[in-house]
Coordinates of C-alpha atoms and ligand atoms in Angstrom, one line a residue:
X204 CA -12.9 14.2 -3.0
X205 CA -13.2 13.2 -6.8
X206 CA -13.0 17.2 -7.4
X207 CA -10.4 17.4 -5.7
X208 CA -8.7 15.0 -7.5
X209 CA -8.8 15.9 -10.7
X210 CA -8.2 19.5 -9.9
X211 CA -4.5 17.7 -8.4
X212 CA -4.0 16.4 -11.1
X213 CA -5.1 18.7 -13.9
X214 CA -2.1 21.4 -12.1
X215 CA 0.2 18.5 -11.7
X216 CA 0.2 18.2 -15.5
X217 CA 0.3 21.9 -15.5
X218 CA 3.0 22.1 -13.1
X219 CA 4.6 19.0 -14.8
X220 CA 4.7 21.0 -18.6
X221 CA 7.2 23.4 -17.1
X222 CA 9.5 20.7 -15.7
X223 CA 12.9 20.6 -15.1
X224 CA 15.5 19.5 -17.9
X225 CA 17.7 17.0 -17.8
X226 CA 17.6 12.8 -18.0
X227 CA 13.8 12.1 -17.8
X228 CA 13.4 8.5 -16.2
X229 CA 11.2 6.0 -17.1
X230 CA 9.4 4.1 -14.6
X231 CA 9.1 1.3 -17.0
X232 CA 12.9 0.4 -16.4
X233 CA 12.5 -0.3 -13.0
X234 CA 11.3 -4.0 -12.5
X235 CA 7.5 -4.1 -11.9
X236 CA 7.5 -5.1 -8.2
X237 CA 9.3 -1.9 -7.0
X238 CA 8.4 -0.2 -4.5
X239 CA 8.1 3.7 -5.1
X240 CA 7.3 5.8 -2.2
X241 CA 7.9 8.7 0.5
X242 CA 9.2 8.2 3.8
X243 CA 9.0 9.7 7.8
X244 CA 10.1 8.7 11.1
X245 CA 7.7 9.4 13.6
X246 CA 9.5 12.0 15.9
X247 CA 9.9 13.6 12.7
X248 CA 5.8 13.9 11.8
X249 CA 3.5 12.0 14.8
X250 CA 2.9 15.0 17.1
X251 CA 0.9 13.8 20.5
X252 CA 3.8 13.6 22.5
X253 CA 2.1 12.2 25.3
X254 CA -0.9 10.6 23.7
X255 CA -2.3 7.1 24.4
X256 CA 0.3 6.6 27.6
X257 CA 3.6 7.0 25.4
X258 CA 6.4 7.3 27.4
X259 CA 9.4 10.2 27.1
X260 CA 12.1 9.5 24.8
X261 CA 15.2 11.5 24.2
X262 CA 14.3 13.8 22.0
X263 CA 11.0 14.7 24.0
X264 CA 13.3 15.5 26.5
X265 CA 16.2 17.3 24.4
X266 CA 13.6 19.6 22.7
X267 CA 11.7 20.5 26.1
X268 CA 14.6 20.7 28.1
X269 CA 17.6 21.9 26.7
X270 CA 16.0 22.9 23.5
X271 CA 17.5 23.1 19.6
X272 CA 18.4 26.5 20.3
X273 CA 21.9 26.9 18.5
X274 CA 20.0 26.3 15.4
X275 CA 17.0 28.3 15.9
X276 CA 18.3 31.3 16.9
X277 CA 16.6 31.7 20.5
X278 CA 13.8 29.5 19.3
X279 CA 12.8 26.3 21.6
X280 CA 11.3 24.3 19.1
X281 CA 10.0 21.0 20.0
X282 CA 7.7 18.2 17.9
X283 CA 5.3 18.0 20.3
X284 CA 2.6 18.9 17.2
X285 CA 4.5 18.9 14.7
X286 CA 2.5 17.9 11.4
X287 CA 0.1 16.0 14.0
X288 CA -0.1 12.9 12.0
X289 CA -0.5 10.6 15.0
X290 CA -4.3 11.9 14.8
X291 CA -6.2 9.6 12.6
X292 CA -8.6 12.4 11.0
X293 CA -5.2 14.0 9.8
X294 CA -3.2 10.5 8.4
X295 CA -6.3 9.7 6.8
X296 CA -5.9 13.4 4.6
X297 CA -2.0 12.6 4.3
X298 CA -2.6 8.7 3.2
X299 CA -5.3 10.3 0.2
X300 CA -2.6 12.7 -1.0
X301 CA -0.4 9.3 -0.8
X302 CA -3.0 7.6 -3.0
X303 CA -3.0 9.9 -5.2
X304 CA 0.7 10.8 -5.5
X305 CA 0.1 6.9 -6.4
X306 CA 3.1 5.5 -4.4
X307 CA 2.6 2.1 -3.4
X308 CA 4.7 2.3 -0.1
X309 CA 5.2 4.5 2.7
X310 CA 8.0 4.1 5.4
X311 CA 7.5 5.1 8.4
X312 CA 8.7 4.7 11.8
X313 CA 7.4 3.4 15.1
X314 CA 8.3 4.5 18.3
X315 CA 9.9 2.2 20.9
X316 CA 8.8 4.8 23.8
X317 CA 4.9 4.6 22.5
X318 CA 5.7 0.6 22.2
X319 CA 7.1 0.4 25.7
X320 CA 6.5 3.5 27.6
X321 CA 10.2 2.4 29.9
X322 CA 11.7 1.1 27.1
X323 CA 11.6 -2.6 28.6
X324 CA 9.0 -3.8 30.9
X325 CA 5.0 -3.0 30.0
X326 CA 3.5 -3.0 26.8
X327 CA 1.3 -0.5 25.8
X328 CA -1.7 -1.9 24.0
X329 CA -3.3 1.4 22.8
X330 CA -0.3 2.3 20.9
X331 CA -0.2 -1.5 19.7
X332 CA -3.8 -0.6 18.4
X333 CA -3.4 2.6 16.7
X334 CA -0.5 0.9 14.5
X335 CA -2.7 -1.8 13.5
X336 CA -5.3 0.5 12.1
X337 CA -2.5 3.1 10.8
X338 CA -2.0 0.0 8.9
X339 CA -5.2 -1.2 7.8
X340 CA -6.1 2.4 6.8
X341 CA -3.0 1.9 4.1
X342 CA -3.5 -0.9 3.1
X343 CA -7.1 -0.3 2.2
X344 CA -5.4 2.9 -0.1
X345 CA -3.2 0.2 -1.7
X346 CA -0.1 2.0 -0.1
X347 CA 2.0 -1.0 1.7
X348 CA 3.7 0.0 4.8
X349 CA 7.4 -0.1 5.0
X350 CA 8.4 0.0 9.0
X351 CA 11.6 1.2 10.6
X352 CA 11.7 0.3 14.1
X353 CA 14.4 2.2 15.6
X354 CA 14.7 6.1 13.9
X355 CA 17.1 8.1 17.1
X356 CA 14.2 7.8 19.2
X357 CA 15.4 5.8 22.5
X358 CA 13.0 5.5 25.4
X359 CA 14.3 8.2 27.4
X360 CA 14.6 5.5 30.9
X361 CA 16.8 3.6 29.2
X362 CA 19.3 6.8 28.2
X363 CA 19.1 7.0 31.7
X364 CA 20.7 3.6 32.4
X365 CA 23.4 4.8 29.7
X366 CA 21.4 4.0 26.4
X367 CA 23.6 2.7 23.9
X368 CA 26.7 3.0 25.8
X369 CA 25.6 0.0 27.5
X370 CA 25.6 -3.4 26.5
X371 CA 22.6 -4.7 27.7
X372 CA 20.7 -2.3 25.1
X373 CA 21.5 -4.8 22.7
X374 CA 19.3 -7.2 24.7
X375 CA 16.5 -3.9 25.1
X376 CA 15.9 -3.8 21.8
X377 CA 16.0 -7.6 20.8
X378 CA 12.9 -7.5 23.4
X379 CA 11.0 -4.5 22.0
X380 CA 11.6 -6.3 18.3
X381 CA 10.3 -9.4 19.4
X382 CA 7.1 -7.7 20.2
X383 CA 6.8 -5.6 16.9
X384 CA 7.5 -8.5 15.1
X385 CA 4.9 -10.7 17.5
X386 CA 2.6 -8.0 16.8
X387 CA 3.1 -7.0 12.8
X388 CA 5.0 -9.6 11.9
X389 CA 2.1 -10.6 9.7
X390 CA 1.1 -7.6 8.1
X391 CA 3.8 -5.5 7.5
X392 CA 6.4 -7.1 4.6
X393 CA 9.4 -4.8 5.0
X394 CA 11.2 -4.0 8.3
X395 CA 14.3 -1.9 8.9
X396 CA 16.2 -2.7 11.9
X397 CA 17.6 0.8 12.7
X398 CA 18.4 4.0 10.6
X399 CA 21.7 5.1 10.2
X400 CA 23.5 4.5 12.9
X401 CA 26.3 7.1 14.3
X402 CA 24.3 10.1 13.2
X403 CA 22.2 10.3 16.0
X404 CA 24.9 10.4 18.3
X405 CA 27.2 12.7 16.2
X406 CA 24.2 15.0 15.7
X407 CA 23.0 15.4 19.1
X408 CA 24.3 13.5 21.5
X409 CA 27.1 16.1 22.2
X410 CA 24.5 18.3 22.7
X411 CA 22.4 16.4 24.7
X412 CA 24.7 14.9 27.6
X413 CA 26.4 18.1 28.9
X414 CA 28.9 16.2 30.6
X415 CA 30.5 14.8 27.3
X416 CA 31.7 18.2 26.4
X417 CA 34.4 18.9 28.2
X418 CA 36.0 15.8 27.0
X419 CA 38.0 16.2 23.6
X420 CA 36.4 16.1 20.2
X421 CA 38.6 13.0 19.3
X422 CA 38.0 10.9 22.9
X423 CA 34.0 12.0 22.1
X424 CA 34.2 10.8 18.8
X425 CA 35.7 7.7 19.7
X426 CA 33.5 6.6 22.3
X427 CA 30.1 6.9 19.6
X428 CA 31.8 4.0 18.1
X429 CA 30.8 1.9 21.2
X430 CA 27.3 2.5 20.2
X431 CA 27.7 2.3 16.7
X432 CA 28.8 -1.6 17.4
X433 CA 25.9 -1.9 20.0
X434 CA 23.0 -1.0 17.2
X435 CA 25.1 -3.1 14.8
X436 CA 25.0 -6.1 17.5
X437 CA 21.4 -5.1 18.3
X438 CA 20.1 -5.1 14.4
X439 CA 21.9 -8.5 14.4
X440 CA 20.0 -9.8 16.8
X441 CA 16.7 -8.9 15.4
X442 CA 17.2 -9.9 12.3
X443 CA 18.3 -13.2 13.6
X444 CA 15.3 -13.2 15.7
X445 CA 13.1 -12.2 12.6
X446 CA 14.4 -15.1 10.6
X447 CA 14.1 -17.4 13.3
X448 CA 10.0 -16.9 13.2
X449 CA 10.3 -17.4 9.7
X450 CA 8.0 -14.6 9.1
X451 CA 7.3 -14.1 5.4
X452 CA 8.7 -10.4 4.5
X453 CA 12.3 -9.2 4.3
X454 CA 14.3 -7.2 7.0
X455 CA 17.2 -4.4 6.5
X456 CA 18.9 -1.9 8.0
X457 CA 19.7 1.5 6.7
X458 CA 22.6 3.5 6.4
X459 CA 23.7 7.0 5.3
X460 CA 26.6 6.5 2.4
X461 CA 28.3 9.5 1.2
X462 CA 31.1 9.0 -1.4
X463 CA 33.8 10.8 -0.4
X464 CA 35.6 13.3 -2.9
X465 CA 37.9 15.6 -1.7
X466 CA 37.2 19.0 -0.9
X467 CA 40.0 20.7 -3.4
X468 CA 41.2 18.1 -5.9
X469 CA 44.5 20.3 -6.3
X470 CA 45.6 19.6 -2.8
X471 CA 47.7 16.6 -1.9
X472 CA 45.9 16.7 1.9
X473 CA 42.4 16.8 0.9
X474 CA 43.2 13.7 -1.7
X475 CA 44.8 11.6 1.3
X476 CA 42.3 12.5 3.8
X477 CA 39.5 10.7 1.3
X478 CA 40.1 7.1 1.9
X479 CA 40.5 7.4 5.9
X480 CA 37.3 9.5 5.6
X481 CA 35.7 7.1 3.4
X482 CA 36.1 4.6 6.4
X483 CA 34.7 6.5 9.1
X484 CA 31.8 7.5 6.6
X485 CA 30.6 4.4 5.2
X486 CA 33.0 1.5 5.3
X487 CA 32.8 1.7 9.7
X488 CA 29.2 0.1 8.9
X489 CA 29.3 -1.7 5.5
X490 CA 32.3 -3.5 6.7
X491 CA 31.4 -5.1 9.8
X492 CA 28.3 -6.1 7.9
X493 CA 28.9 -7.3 5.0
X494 CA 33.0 -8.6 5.6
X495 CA 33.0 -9.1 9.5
X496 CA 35.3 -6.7 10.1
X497 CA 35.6 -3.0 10.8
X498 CA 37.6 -1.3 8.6
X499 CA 41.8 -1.0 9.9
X500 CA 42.2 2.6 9.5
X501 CA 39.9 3.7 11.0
X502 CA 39.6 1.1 14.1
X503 CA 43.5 2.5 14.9
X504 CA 42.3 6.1 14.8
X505 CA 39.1 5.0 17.4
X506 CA 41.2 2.9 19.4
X507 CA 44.0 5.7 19.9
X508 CA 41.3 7.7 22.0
X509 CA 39.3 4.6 22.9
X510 CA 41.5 2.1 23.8
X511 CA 38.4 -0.1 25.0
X512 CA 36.6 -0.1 21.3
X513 CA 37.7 -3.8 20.7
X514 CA 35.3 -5.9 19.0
X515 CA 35.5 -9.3 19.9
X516 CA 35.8 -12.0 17.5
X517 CA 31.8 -13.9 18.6
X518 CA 30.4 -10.1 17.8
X519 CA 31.6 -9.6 14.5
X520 CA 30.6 -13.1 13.7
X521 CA 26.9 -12.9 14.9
X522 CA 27.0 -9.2 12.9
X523 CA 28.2 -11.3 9.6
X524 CA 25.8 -14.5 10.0
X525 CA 22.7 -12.4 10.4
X526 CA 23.1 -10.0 7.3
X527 CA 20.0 -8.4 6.5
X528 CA 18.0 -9.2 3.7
X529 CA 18.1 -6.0 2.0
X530 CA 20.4 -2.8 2.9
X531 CA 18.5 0.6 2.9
X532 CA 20.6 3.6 1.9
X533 CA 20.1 7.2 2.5
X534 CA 21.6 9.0 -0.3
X535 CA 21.2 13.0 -0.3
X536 CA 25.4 14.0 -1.3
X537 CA 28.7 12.9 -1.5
X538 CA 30.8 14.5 1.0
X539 CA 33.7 16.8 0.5
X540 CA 36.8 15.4 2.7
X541 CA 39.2 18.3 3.8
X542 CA 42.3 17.3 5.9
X543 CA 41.3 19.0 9.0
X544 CA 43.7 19.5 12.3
X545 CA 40.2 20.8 14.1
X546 CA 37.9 17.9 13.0
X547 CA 37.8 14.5 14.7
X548 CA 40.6 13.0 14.0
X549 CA 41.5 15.3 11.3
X550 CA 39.2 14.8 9.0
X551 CA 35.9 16.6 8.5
X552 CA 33.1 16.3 5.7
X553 CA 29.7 18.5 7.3
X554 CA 29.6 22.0 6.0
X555 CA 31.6 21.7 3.2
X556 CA 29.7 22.8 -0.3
X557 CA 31.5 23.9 -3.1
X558 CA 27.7 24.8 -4.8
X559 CA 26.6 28.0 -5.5
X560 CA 23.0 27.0 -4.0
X561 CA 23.8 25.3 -1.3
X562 CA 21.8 21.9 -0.2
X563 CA 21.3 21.7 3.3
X564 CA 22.8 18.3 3.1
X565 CA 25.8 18.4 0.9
X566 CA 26.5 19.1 -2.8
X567 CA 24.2 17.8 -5.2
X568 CA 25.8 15.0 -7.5
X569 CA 23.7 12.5 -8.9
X570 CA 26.5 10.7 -10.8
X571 CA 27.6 9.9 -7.2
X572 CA 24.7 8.0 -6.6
X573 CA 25.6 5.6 -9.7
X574 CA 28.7 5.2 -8.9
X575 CA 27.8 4.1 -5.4
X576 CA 25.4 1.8 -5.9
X577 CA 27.8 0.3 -8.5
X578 CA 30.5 0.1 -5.4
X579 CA 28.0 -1.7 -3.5
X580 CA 27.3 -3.7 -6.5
X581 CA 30.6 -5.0 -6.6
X582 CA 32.4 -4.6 -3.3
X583 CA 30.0 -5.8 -1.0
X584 CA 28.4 -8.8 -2.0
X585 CA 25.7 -7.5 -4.9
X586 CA 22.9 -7.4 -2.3
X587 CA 19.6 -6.4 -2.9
X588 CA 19.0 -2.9 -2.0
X589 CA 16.5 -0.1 -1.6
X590 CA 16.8 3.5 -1.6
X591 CA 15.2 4.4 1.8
X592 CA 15.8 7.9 1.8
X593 CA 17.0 10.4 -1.0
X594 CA 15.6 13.9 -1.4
X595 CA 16.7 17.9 -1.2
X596 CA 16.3 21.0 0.7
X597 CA 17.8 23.9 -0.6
X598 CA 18.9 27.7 1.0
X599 CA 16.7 29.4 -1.6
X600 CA 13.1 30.6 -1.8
X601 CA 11.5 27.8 -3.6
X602 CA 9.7 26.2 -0.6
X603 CA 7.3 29.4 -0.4
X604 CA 3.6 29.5 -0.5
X605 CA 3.1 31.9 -3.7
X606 CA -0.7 32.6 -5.5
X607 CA -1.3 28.6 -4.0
X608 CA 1.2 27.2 -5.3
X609 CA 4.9 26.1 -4.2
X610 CA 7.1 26.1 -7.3
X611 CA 10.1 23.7 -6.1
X612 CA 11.8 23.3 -9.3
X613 CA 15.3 23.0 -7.8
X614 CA 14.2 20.1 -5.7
X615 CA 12.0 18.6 -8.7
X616 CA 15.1 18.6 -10.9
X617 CA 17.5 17.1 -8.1
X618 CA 14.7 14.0 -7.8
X619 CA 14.5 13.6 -11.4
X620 CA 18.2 13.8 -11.9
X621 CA 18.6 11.4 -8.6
X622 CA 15.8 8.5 -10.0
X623 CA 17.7 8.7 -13.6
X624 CA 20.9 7.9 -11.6
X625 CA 19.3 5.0 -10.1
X626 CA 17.5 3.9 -13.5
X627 CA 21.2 3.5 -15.0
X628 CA 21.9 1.3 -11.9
X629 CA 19.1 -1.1 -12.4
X630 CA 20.1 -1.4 -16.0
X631 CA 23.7 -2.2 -15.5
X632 CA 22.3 -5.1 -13.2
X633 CA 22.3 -3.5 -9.6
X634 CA 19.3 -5.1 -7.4
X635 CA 17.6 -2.4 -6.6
X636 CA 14.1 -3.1 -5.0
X637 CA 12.9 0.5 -4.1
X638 CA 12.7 3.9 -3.9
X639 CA 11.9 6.4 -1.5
X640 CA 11.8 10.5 -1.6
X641 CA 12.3 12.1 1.8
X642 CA 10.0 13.0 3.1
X643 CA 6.3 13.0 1.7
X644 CA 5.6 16.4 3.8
X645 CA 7.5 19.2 5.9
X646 CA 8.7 18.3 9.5
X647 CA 10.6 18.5 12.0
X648 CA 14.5 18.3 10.8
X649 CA 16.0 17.4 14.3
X650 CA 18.5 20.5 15.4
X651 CA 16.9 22.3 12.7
X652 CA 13.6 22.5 14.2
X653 CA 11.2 23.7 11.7
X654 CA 14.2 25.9 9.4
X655 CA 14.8 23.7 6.9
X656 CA 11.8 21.5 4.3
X657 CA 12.5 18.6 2.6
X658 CA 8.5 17.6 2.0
X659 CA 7.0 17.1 -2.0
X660 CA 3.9 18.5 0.2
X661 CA 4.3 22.1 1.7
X662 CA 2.9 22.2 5.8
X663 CA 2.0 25.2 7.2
X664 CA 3.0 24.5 10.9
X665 CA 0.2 26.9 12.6
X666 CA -2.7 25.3 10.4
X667 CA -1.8 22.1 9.3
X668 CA -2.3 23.0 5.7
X669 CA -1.1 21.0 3.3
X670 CA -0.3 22.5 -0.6
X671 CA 1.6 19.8 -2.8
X672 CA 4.8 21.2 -4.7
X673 CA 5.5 20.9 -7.7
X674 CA 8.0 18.1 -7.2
X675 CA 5.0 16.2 -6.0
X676 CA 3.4 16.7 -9.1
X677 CA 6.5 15.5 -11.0
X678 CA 6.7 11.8 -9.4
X679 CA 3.2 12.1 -9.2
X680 CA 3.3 12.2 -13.4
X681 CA 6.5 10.0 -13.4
X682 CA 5.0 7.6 -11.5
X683 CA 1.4 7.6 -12.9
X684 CA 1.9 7.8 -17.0
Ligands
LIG986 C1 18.2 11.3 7.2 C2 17.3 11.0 8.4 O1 17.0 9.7 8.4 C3 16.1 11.9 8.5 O2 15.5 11.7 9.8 C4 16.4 13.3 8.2 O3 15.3 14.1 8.4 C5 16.9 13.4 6.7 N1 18.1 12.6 6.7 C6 17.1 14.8 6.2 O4 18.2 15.4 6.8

């Protein structure tokens, strides 16, 4: 192990010598309790579908059913294997390339379905157990664990008795966190309610319930927002719940923000469309949550094809007395806002890049970062925050195996440039607590199937071979000297 080691490190320093230009971060700036580390959600990495009594959930239906084939071509690609990290021989080799990455967090994800197999009703014990040591096995590498209960992963019986849609999920998942929290209350210090809501739905749910599509883009879009207020009601209730057992860590909830630019600045439309975009975007969560309201613009354009989206008065009030106690963002791009006849309600932001190498997610601006963490800074409330998720994958070569060694400099350079943004934050007095890089390895990326890699560690999918990349070796010598 020691050999191997050193040899890591000896090419990381290698690797490092050849880094990318630009602002070089110091990890001194950042206050001395931070938390620095790589992220997952279990879909995403566990494999063992079926082990230990786990029950369906949606997307082990959607991937083995219908499949992800619009987005890989023909392809049914499912995470049944995945990078198998639910087997303990395997997390033990991914925690030692944690160790000595020398993060001293991971976030991951636990499944409600392995939890509670129906999504209410029986507990599953095994699965209880296999968490506990998960945990104990970090903890004993110095790596804390960072837990997100809810990451798009509904028990699969309860989409059957309309999942979010219906109201009594809010009371589903108040009863599955009382039994994480019962059951790692103690150990674990940092929860996350849910992970961005509204992108699960918008990302798959038109894909996964047929029956949806014949209905217009604008009703369909409309009607997520019924479940966007259901998680928000739900995290409410769990964090209330979390505070009422005065446990000793913190809990937040995470949410995707994407500063809205528009897409051509010399066009009048795009400029406009910003601000109602802006709404739908980020403001149709931070609002409610940090102001008690949802934003006006935007609640006329839902309630014009969903007259019934009318949040009462009691809901936004439990929402704004049981804040969390942090608020995770996932920051990969600003979006670029075109006024769009064919979008939902006549906006749209996905798919539009003005970059010549094109990120999967969106253009790469760190400066956007700043500037939104500043926002947050100032318009809602200065709360303490952590970057949950940030990271890169790119349509270019860079993620292949070549003599050994996977030479990610694109991605390296858009985490260095993305941890200097967040440096200037801290010192122009934003509370930021953490940091995390998405993802530690390769996985499964949802309708993408196996296409796209965001990992700092390269996965062969047939082997299970792990190679670190180069951007591993950068944090790994960011965080480390
Ligand atoms: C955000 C999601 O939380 C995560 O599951 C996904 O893989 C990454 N974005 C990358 O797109």
């Amino acid at each position: 192990m020691k050999t191997i080691a050193v040899t890591i490190v000896l090419l990381g320093m290698l690797i490092v010598s050849s880094r990318a230009q630009g602002p070089q971060p110091d990890k001194a700036d950042f206050p001395d309790d931070f938390l620095w580390g790589v992220a997952s959600a279990a879909y995403q990495v566990e494999g063992a579908y079926q082990a230990d009594g786990k029950g369906e959930s949606k997307w082990d239906f959607f991937t083995n059913t219908i499949g992800v084939t619009q987005f890989t071509i023909g392809e049914k690609q499912t995470a049944n294997v995945t990078i198998n990290q639910y087997d303990r021989e395997q997390y033990l080799r991914d925690i030692q390339l944690m160790k000595e990455l020398g993060i001293n967090t991971y976030r991951f994800s636990i499944p409600w379905s392995r939890i509670i197999p129906q999504g209410v009703g029986e507990v599953n014990t095994k699965a209880i157990a296999h968490y506990h040591l998960l945990i104990q096995d970090l903890k004993e590498a110095g790596i804390e664990p960072l837990v997100t209960l809810y990451h798009f992963d509904l028990p699969l019986a309860l989409l059957q008795k309309g999942g979010w849609l219906n109201r009594e999920s809010v009371q589903w998942y108040k009863n599955y966190a009382k039994v994480i929290f019962e059951n790692f209350g103690n150990e674990v210090r940092h929860f996350i309610t849910f992970n961005e809501p509204y992108i699960e739905f918008f990302v798959a749910d038109f894909m996964m319930n047929p029956s949806q599509s014949k209905e217009s883009g604008n009703v369909r879009y409309a009607k997520e927002m019924d479940n966007v207020n259901h998680q928000l009601l739900a995290s409410a209730e769990a964090i209330k719940l979390y505070h009422e057992m005065n446990l000793k860590g913190k809990i937040g909830i995470t949410f995707n923000l994407s500063p809205c630019l528009p897409f051509d600045a010399g066009n009048p439309e795009d400029v406009e469309a910003v601000s109602l975009q802006d709404e739908l975007l980020n403001r149709i969560v931070l609002d409610p949550v940090f102001k008690g309201k949802y934003p006006k613009n935007a609640l006329a354009a839902i309630q014009k094809y969903n007259p019934g989206f009318q949040p009462s008065a009691e809901d936004l009030q439990l929402i704004l007395n049981n804040q969390p106690d942090f608020l995770g963002i996932n920051f990969y791009a600003p979006a670029q806002v075109k006024k769009d006849d064919g979008a939902p309600l006549g906006v749209s932001w996905m798919g539009n890049n003005t970059d010549a190498v094109k990120m999967a997610n969106g253009p790469v601006r760190p400066e956007e970062l700043y500037n939104l963490l500043m926002r947050i800074k100032n318009e809602y409330g200065d709360p303490e925050i952590i970057i949950t998720e940030n990271g890169a994958s790119f349509e270019n070569d860079e993620d292949k195996v070549v003599d050994g060694k996977v030479n990610d400099m694109t991605r390296t350079d858009y985490i260095q440039r993305h941890i200097a943004a967040a440096e200037k934050a801290v010192k122009d007095g934003v509370k930021l607590k953490g940091y995390f890089v998405w993802s530690g390895w390769d996985n499964f990326e949802w309708i993408f199937g196996y296409t796209i890699r965001f990992g700092l560690i390269h996965v062969n999918f047939e082997t299970q071979e792990r190679v670190p990349k180069s951007s591993y070796y950068w944090y790994q010598h960011f965080l480390n000297d």
